[in-house]
């Protein structure tokens, strides 16, 4: 991040002699950023940016997005190269450490993660406290938050080794907790992790195997799962990552911060969209009903949105959606699923939405969640688990962003201000004098 004395934005307050000179900061890529930190002190003026569409809340070296061009880079590496050639654990290492691992580093990282996949037996009891029909995301919020009660030995966030071990624990244990949330909801016994399997294969194993029968993980499906995890691993300062950073800025422990991130991810405008896409496709039911549905979406009073479309940052095709579409076809081929009505419906919807002026003018393209739901459904994963899978993947990004924030000397507690629009100062009125 750099600035030069002449690289400034000057702001003046009309009708007064107050001016402020704001340094213009430059990252390695992306637009310049006006540093408004001294604006209030110099001029007595706050800035207003609900939804933070024009605000950089931090400096980060982890992920770069160019929304106009549809570019996504992790530590400089394009997402399509990572999805094609890397593995989820390698991407997790990259996000955490800044560089791709050497063979020795990769082996050590893999060993570190696989040696933390078990959870404390007592943690099993937490599952029993939930109703059978609890949404697995509700279980995730609770059980992941509960991890902080189990690791008092490593909660000193100022200690580098403690931070590292917590990162390992979170990346390693999330698939176990997620798979158990699923098993609990269908009344099957919990399957313990198998450390001889890859990260994605072990996750599929814990989700699908039962003790009574041998279970072979299909390598094509394991690869598809790994790719889905890579595509969801990090995405800059989205709502859930910003939640993790905001919670972490207070010094809260990493397990509590990730539980906060999971809660934020759950909403249908964010990670809950993959589940919502499937519900939407089921509701449309048939290609013939698409025009009627699109008409409802265009009618603002209906409050219906085309789920899996649009993105705050991308005003172009989400690069992850392209890879997801290809993976979708690979999975359906492998499973011998032909003429899948849901996919036909999705393709038709995509065609209409990408040519209809309403969506074209607003630059609403398919996002990552449009296809991920179809793939996961074909893989036999229940709809209620879609966002859980997203949470498993995003944990790598969340904990990397949390680490970066804690190690940044400029880190301060996150504390936005507001425009107060309530009642002005007034005196308390005793109850017998009201009305
Ligand atoms: N369907 C119909 N209209 C839409 C949609 C949509 N999916 N998304 C945005 N619009 C319209 C919106 O009504 C507005 O129109 P107008 O200018 O006439 O008022 C315009 O496009 C701009 O919308 P916005 O609400 O200002 O956009 P935003 O940046 O605040 O919202 C979004 C981004 C992702 C929340 C939104 O596009 C959306 O709700 N999409 C559907 C949910 C979804 O697929 N979410 C997953 C996002 S990708 C994965 C992730 O990050 O978790």
XYZ file of C-alpha atoms and ligand atoms in Angstrom:
487
model
C 0.000 0.000 0.000
C 1.557 3.329 -0.995
C 0.741 7.025 -1.117
C 2.708 10.056 -2.276
C 2.240 13.657 -1.068
C 0.525 14.681 -4.340
C -1.617 11.587 -4.479
C -4.578 13.049 -2.627
C -8.281 13.786 -2.755
C -9.314 17.206 -1.464
C -12.752 17.603 0.069
C -14.281 20.928 1.013
C -17.432 21.660 2.984
C -19.596 24.072 0.967
C -20.312 27.355 2.747
C -17.411 26.993 5.224
C -13.626 27.292 5.012
C -13.197 23.658 6.096
C -11.231 21.400 3.767
C -9.634 17.989 4.203
C -6.817 16.471 2.210
C -7.223 12.724 2.010
C -4.295 10.526 0.950
C -5.032 8.288 -2.008
C -3.829 4.751 -1.315
C -2.886 2.228 -3.986
C -2.939 -1.537 -3.659
C -1.004 -3.757 -6.043
C -4.162 -4.032 -8.197
C -7.593 -2.396 -8.174
C -8.857 1.177 -7.968
C -7.225 3.823 -5.722
C -8.775 4.249 -2.272
C -9.298 7.589 -0.495
C -8.106 7.311 3.109
C -10.922 8.979 5.077
C -9.579 8.194 8.544
C -8.851 11.851 9.353
C -12.005 13.255 7.734
C -13.984 13.484 10.958
C -11.075 14.941 12.934
C -10.280 17.531 10.219
C -13.782 18.436 9.160
C -16.298 16.998 11.625
C -17.944 14.943 8.853
C -18.637 11.193 8.723
C -19.102 9.178 5.551
C -22.301 7.242 4.780
C -22.087 3.925 2.919
C -24.796 1.437 3.938
C -23.892 -2.033 2.683
C -20.259 -0.837 2.339
C -20.442 -0.875 -1.494
C -17.742 1.819 -1.758
C -15.710 1.186 1.378
C -12.505 -0.789 1.920
C -12.688 -1.962 5.540
C -9.143 -3.354 5.602
C -6.012 -3.957 3.558
C -5.551 -7.613 2.603
C -3.072 -9.675 0.612
C -5.286 -12.752 0.346
C -7.877 -12.408 -2.431
C -8.341 -10.021 -5.337
C -11.601 -9.568 -7.269
C -12.151 -7.461 -10.373
C -15.929 -7.548 -10.582
C -16.163 -5.794 -13.962
C -13.819 -8.239 -15.647
C -14.955 -11.325 -13.696
C -11.493 -11.999 -12.238
C -10.816 -13.829 -8.967
C -7.266 -14.389 -7.696
C -6.072 -16.034 -4.486
C -2.617 -14.739 -3.523
C -2.283 -13.786 -7.219
C -3.247 -17.178 -8.661
C -6.350 -17.303 -10.918
C -9.237 -19.345 -9.540
C -9.564 -21.417 -12.732
C -5.938 -22.586 -12.468
C -6.372 -23.448 -8.812
C -9.635 -25.317 -9.478
C -8.069 -27.236 -12.347
C -4.630 -28.037 -10.946
C -4.613 -27.637 -7.186
C -6.376 -29.305 -4.255
C -8.464 -27.804 -1.470
C -5.801 -28.367 1.176
C -3.143 -26.783 -1.025
C -5.431 -23.769 -1.539
C -6.047 -23.613 2.224
C -2.255 -23.580 2.760
C -1.910 -20.851 0.124
C -4.597 -18.701 1.732
C -3.067 -19.113 5.187
C 0.597 -18.763 4.306
C 0.720 -16.646 1.158
C 2.695 -19.091 -1.016
C 2.059 -22.486 -2.558
C 3.694 -25.180 -0.400
C 6.761 -27.149 -1.388
C 6.251 -30.928 -1.459
C 7.590 -31.196 2.115
C 5.413 -28.325 3.353
C 2.350 -29.803 1.625
C 2.968 -33.204 3.260
C 3.413 -31.615 6.680
C 0.275 -29.484 6.282
C -1.739 -32.486 5.142
C -0.492 -34.493 8.118
C -1.279 -31.611 10.481
C -4.863 -31.371 9.225
C -5.531 -35.107 9.179
C -4.218 -35.418 12.739
C -6.847 -32.988 13.961
C -9.929 -34.417 12.243
C -11.280 -36.153 15.391
C -13.410 -34.135 17.771
C -13.518 -34.537 21.538
C -15.964 -37.331 22.436
C -17.774 -34.948 24.766
C -18.575 -32.736 21.805
C -20.846 -35.547 20.566
C -23.200 -34.712 23.423
C -23.890 -31.309 21.948
C -25.600 -32.905 18.964
C -28.073 -34.727 21.216
C -29.314 -31.370 22.498
C -30.738 -30.423 19.101
C -34.156 -31.467 17.835
C -33.993 -34.219 15.206
C -35.353 -31.842 12.583
C -32.928 -29.008 13.381
C -31.451 -27.373 10.303
C -27.805 -28.509 10.062
C -26.710 -24.849 9.885
C -28.283 -24.319 13.318
C -26.273 -27.292 14.557
C -23.117 -25.878 12.940
C -23.520 -22.459 14.616
C -23.897 -24.139 18.012
C -21.311 -26.904 17.809
C -18.568 -24.808 16.174
C -19.115 -22.101 18.802
C -18.836 -24.822 21.454
C -15.330 -25.730 20.251
C -14.003 -22.744 22.216
C -15.097 -24.533 25.392
C -12.788 -27.457 24.522
C -9.505 -25.733 23.678
C -8.597 -23.482 26.595
C -4.994 -24.546 25.957
C -4.770 -22.581 22.714
C -6.986 -19.521 22.976
C -4.283 -16.891 23.449
C -4.740 -14.985 20.208
C -1.477 -13.079 20.730
C 0.434 -16.376 20.568
C 1.426 -17.387 17.026
C 1.467 -21.117 17.843
C -1.990 -20.909 19.429
C -3.353 -19.162 16.344
C -1.824 -21.839 14.097
C -3.180 -24.757 16.054
C -6.639 -23.199 16.097
C -6.478 -22.811 12.301
C -5.541 -26.490 11.949
C -8.286 -27.541 14.314
C -10.943 -25.549 12.500
C -9.996 -26.656 8.976
C -9.678 -30.272 10.140
C -12.756 -30.577 12.356
C -15.338 -28.704 10.290
C -15.962 -31.653 7.906
C -16.402 -33.994 10.887
C -18.886 -31.655 12.571
C -20.704 -31.028 9.263
C -20.997 -34.742 8.445
C -22.247 -35.464 11.972
C -24.858 -32.695 11.667
C -26.133 -34.568 8.624
C -25.980 -38.022 10.254
C -27.822 -36.707 13.297
C -30.631 -35.305 11.130
C -31.170 -38.666 9.394
C -30.740 -40.758 12.539
C -27.658 -42.663 11.422
C -24.569 -43.358 13.555
C -21.710 -40.882 13.384
C -18.803 -42.064 11.241
C -15.329 -41.282 12.547
C -12.850 -39.677 10.140
C -10.514 -41.815 8.062
C -7.093 -40.243 7.872
C -6.004 -42.369 4.913
C -8.463 -40.522 2.650
C -8.114 -37.109 1.047
C -9.922 -34.188 2.686
C -12.833 -34.301 0.218
C -13.008 -38.122 0.092
C -13.043 -38.340 3.887
C -15.883 -35.828 3.998
C -17.930 -37.887 1.502
C -17.108 -40.999 3.513
C -18.290 -39.501 6.822
C -21.455 -38.191 5.123
C -22.421 -41.362 3.253
C -20.892 -44.461 4.858
C -22.637 -46.619 7.454
C -20.845 -49.036 9.829
C -22.693 -52.090 8.481
C -21.336 -51.903 4.938
C -18.070 -51.157 3.170
C -18.067 -47.805 1.382
C -15.929 -46.917 -1.617
C -15.537 -43.223 -2.355
C -16.061 -42.515 -6.065
C -12.880 -40.647 -7.143
C -14.733 -38.489 -9.692
C -17.143 -37.348 -6.999
C -14.278 -36.784 -4.550
C -12.556 -34.610 -7.169
C -15.802 -32.713 -7.810
C -16.245 -32.166 -4.060
C -12.645 -30.956 -3.793
C -13.278 -28.488 -6.617
C -16.476 -27.217 -4.979
C -14.475 -26.653 -1.784
C -11.761 -24.759 -3.717
C -14.358 -22.538 -5.418
C -15.861 -21.577 -2.064
C -12.625 -21.241 -0.084
C -12.405 -17.452 0.042
C -14.020 -14.419 -1.536
C -12.501 -11.240 -0.156
C -14.547 -9.095 2.291
C -18.020 -10.656 1.815
C -20.648 -10.497 4.585
C -19.516 -13.583 6.513
C -15.792 -12.764 6.242
C -16.485 -9.217 7.382
C -18.473 -10.714 10.280
C -15.492 -12.889 11.238
C -13.175 -9.877 11.058
C -15.546 -7.651 13.041
C -15.978 -10.278 15.760
C -12.231 -10.957 15.746
C -11.355 -7.257 15.975
C -12.596 -7.322 19.588
C -10.126 -10.064 20.507
C -12.791 -12.806 20.526
C -11.407 -16.334 20.146
C -11.244 -17.843 16.631
C -13.877 -20.546 17.271
C -16.403 -17.907 18.359
C -15.478 -15.774 15.319
C -15.979 -18.656 12.875
C -19.333 -19.500 14.514
C -20.332 -15.864 13.864
C -19.222 -16.276 10.246
C -21.357 -19.406 9.889
C -24.409 -17.525 11.195
C -23.822 -14.731 8.694
C -23.302 -17.185 5.832
C -26.672 -18.822 6.480
C -28.776 -16.035 4.925
C -30.287 -16.602 1.459
C -28.582 -13.494 0.035
C -25.207 -15.114 0.858
C -24.358 -18.799 1.407
C -27.979 -19.844 1.778
C -28.485 -19.058 -1.925
C -27.452 -22.557 -3.113
C -30.267 -24.086 -1.082
C -32.636 -21.341 -2.255
C -31.783 -22.048 -5.932
C -32.982 -25.638 -5.595
C -36.145 -24.537 -3.826
C -36.744 -22.013 -6.606
C -36.227 -24.628 -9.360
C -38.618 -26.986 -7.578
C -41.160 -24.196 -7.274
C -40.917 -23.346 -10.999
C -41.262 -27.053 -11.713
C -41.326 -26.923 -15.517
C -39.794 -24.876 -18.332
C -43.262 -23.715 -19.349
C -43.615 -21.902 -16.037
C -40.424 -19.858 -16.453
C -42.034 -16.783 -18.142
C -44.574 -16.491 -15.332
C -41.793 -16.774 -12.730
C -39.587 -14.212 -14.505
C -42.550 -11.811 -14.611
C -42.893 -12.167 -10.831
C -39.161 -11.493 -10.363
C -39.445 -8.290 -12.406
C -42.389 -7.141 -10.330
C -40.641 -5.476 -7.376
C -43.764 -5.722 -5.204
C -43.460 -9.550 -5.250
C -40.062 -9.354 -3.441
C -39.034 -12.472 -5.382
C -35.464 -12.609 -6.660
C -33.886 -14.930 -9.165
C -31.730 -16.943 -6.762
C -28.216 -17.755 -7.956
C -28.132 -14.542 -9.993
C -26.470 -11.233 -9.263
C -23.549 -10.309 -7.083
C -22.507 -7.207 -5.213
C -19.047 -7.190 -6.772
C -19.357 -9.084 -10.069
C -20.968 -7.111 -12.860
C -19.912 -9.889 -15.194
C -20.065 -13.697 -15.206
C -18.894 -15.013 -11.813
C -15.682 -16.884 -12.796
C -16.567 -19.591 -10.279
C -19.916 -20.217 -11.989
C -18.161 -21.128 -15.265
C -16.058 -23.802 -13.536
C -19.080 -24.994 -11.591
C -21.049 -25.443 -14.819
C -18.271 -27.653 -16.245
C -18.051 -29.667 -13.013
C -21.808 -30.084 -13.093
C -21.636 -31.797 -16.492
C -18.737 -34.028 -15.336
C -20.693 -35.177 -12.296
C -23.883 -35.863 -14.246
C -21.879 -37.842 -16.861
C -20.134 -39.877 -14.163
C -23.421 -40.678 -12.488
C -25.048 -41.486 -15.818
C -27.719 -38.850 -15.226
C -29.133 -37.897 -18.622
C -31.961 -35.505 -19.331
C -31.964 -34.293 -15.738
C -35.085 -32.085 -15.671
C -33.612 -29.819 -12.990
C -30.534 -29.130 -15.153
C -32.647 -28.544 -18.257
C -34.741 -26.115 -16.282
C -31.623 -24.361 -14.935
C -30.119 -24.046 -18.443
C -33.322 -22.622 -19.838
C -33.580 -20.175 -16.947
C -29.958 -19.150 -17.480
C -30.589 -18.617 -21.199
C -33.645 -16.457 -20.589
C -32.071 -14.466 -17.781
C -28.865 -13.755 -19.720
C -30.795 -12.415 -22.717
C -33.691 -10.614 -20.998
C -33.040 -6.813 -20.893
C -34.089 -6.638 -17.182
C -31.132 -8.824 -16.165
C -28.749 -7.649 -18.897
C -29.200 -3.957 -18.009
C -28.620 -4.680 -14.324
C -25.649 -6.928 -15.135
C -27.150 -9.854 -13.246
C -25.195 -12.958 -14.224
C -25.283 -16.455 -12.721
C -23.160 -16.684 -9.582
C -21.349 -19.638 -7.996
C -24.472 -20.876 -6.252
C -26.535 -21.282 -9.391
C -24.800 -24.527 -10.356
C -23.406 -25.810 -7.067
C -26.860 -26.842 -5.839
C -27.516 -28.954 -8.933
C -24.164 -30.739 -8.577
C -24.662 -31.394 -4.884
C -28.168 -32.687 -5.455
C -26.877 -35.082 -8.133
C -24.246 -36.267 -5.647
C -27.037 -37.202 -3.263
C -26.332 -34.439 -0.769
C -29.521 -33.160 0.859
C -30.483 -29.557 0.188
C -30.214 -28.584 3.845
C -26.495 -29.494 3.729
C -25.577 -27.187 0.828
C -24.780 -24.140 2.925
C -23.006 -26.356 5.452
C -20.624 -27.430 2.696
C -20.036 -23.800 1.847
C -19.167 -23.199 5.522
C -16.671 -26.084 5.535
C -14.876 -24.583 2.529
C -15.053 -20.957 3.647
C -13.528 -21.805 7.020
C -10.133 -21.833 5.237
C -10.739 -18.277 4.019
C -12.255 -17.046 7.284
C -9.380 -18.264 9.424
C -6.797 -16.889 6.973
C -8.486 -13.485 7.032
C -8.719 -13.639 10.827
C -4.994 -14.493 11.084
C -4.073 -11.667 8.737
C -6.127 -9.215 10.776
C -4.661 -10.275 14.122
C -1.124 -9.988 12.703
C -1.795 -6.529 11.233
C -0.396 -3.822 13.570
C -3.046 -1.417 12.193
C -5.872 -3.644 13.500
C -8.342 -1.776 15.711
C -11.727 -2.762 17.027
C -14.329 -2.466 14.221
C -16.741 0.241 15.260
C -18.824 1.921 12.510
C -20.768 5.127 13.161
C -24.278 6.055 12.006
C -26.589 8.831 10.906
C -28.939 9.208 13.848
C -32.533 9.625 12.599
C -34.393 9.143 15.881
C -36.097 11.604 18.221
C -34.123 14.696 19.280
C -33.314 15.311 22.976
C -36.497 15.318 25.102
C -37.460 14.983 28.768
C -38.783 11.822 30.385
C -42.594 11.869 30.816
C -44.066 10.097 33.894
C -46.624 7.393 32.960
C -49.618 9.274 34.393
C -48.815 12.274 32.175
C -48.524 10.329 28.882
C -51.107 10.070 26.104
N -33.078 -11.141 -9.085
C -33.748 -10.065 -9.530
N -33.298 -8.808 -9.424
C -32.134 -8.628 -8.817
C -31.354 -9.715 -8.325
C -31.873 -11.006 -8.478
N -31.190 -12.073 -8.033
N -30.213 -9.239 -7.774
C -30.272 -7.907 -7.911
N -31.424 -7.533 -8.557
C -31.818 -6.178 -8.983
C -32.331 -5.356 -7.812
O -33.722 -5.469 -7.662
C -31.892 -3.971 -8.228
O -32.786 -3.500 -9.221
P -33.146 -1.912 -9.294
O -31.872 -1.217 -9.633
O -34.208 -1.824 -10.336
O -33.669 -1.545 -7.924
C -30.541 -4.198 -8.912
O -30.626 -5.531 -9.432
C -29.337 -4.073 -7.997
O -29.583 -4.908 -6.873
P -28.991 -4.690 -5.423
O -29.956 -5.243 -4.447
O -28.535 -3.266 -5.262
O -27.723 -5.600 -5.489
P -26.830 -6.005 -4.278
O -25.430 -5.832 -4.703
O -27.223 -5.262 -3.029
O -27.202 -7.523 -4.032
C -27.127 -9.884 -4.091
C -26.365 -8.575 -4.366
C -26.207 -11.059 -4.331
C -27.575 -9.886 -2.615
C -28.358 -9.942 -5.019
O -27.951 -9.926 -6.378
C -29.261 -11.155 -4.736
O -30.104 -11.069 -3.852
N -29.064 -12.291 -5.479
C -29.821 -13.476 -5.231
C -29.191 -14.250 -4.064
C -27.911 -14.934 -4.467
O -27.824 -15.626 -5.478
N -26.882 -14.783 -3.594
C -25.596 -15.468 -3.768
C -24.475 -14.496 -4.044
S -22.970 -15.315 -4.585
C -22.471 -16.298 -3.270
C -22.244 -15.572 -1.990
O -21.603 -14.521 -1.967
O -22.678 -16.070 -0.964
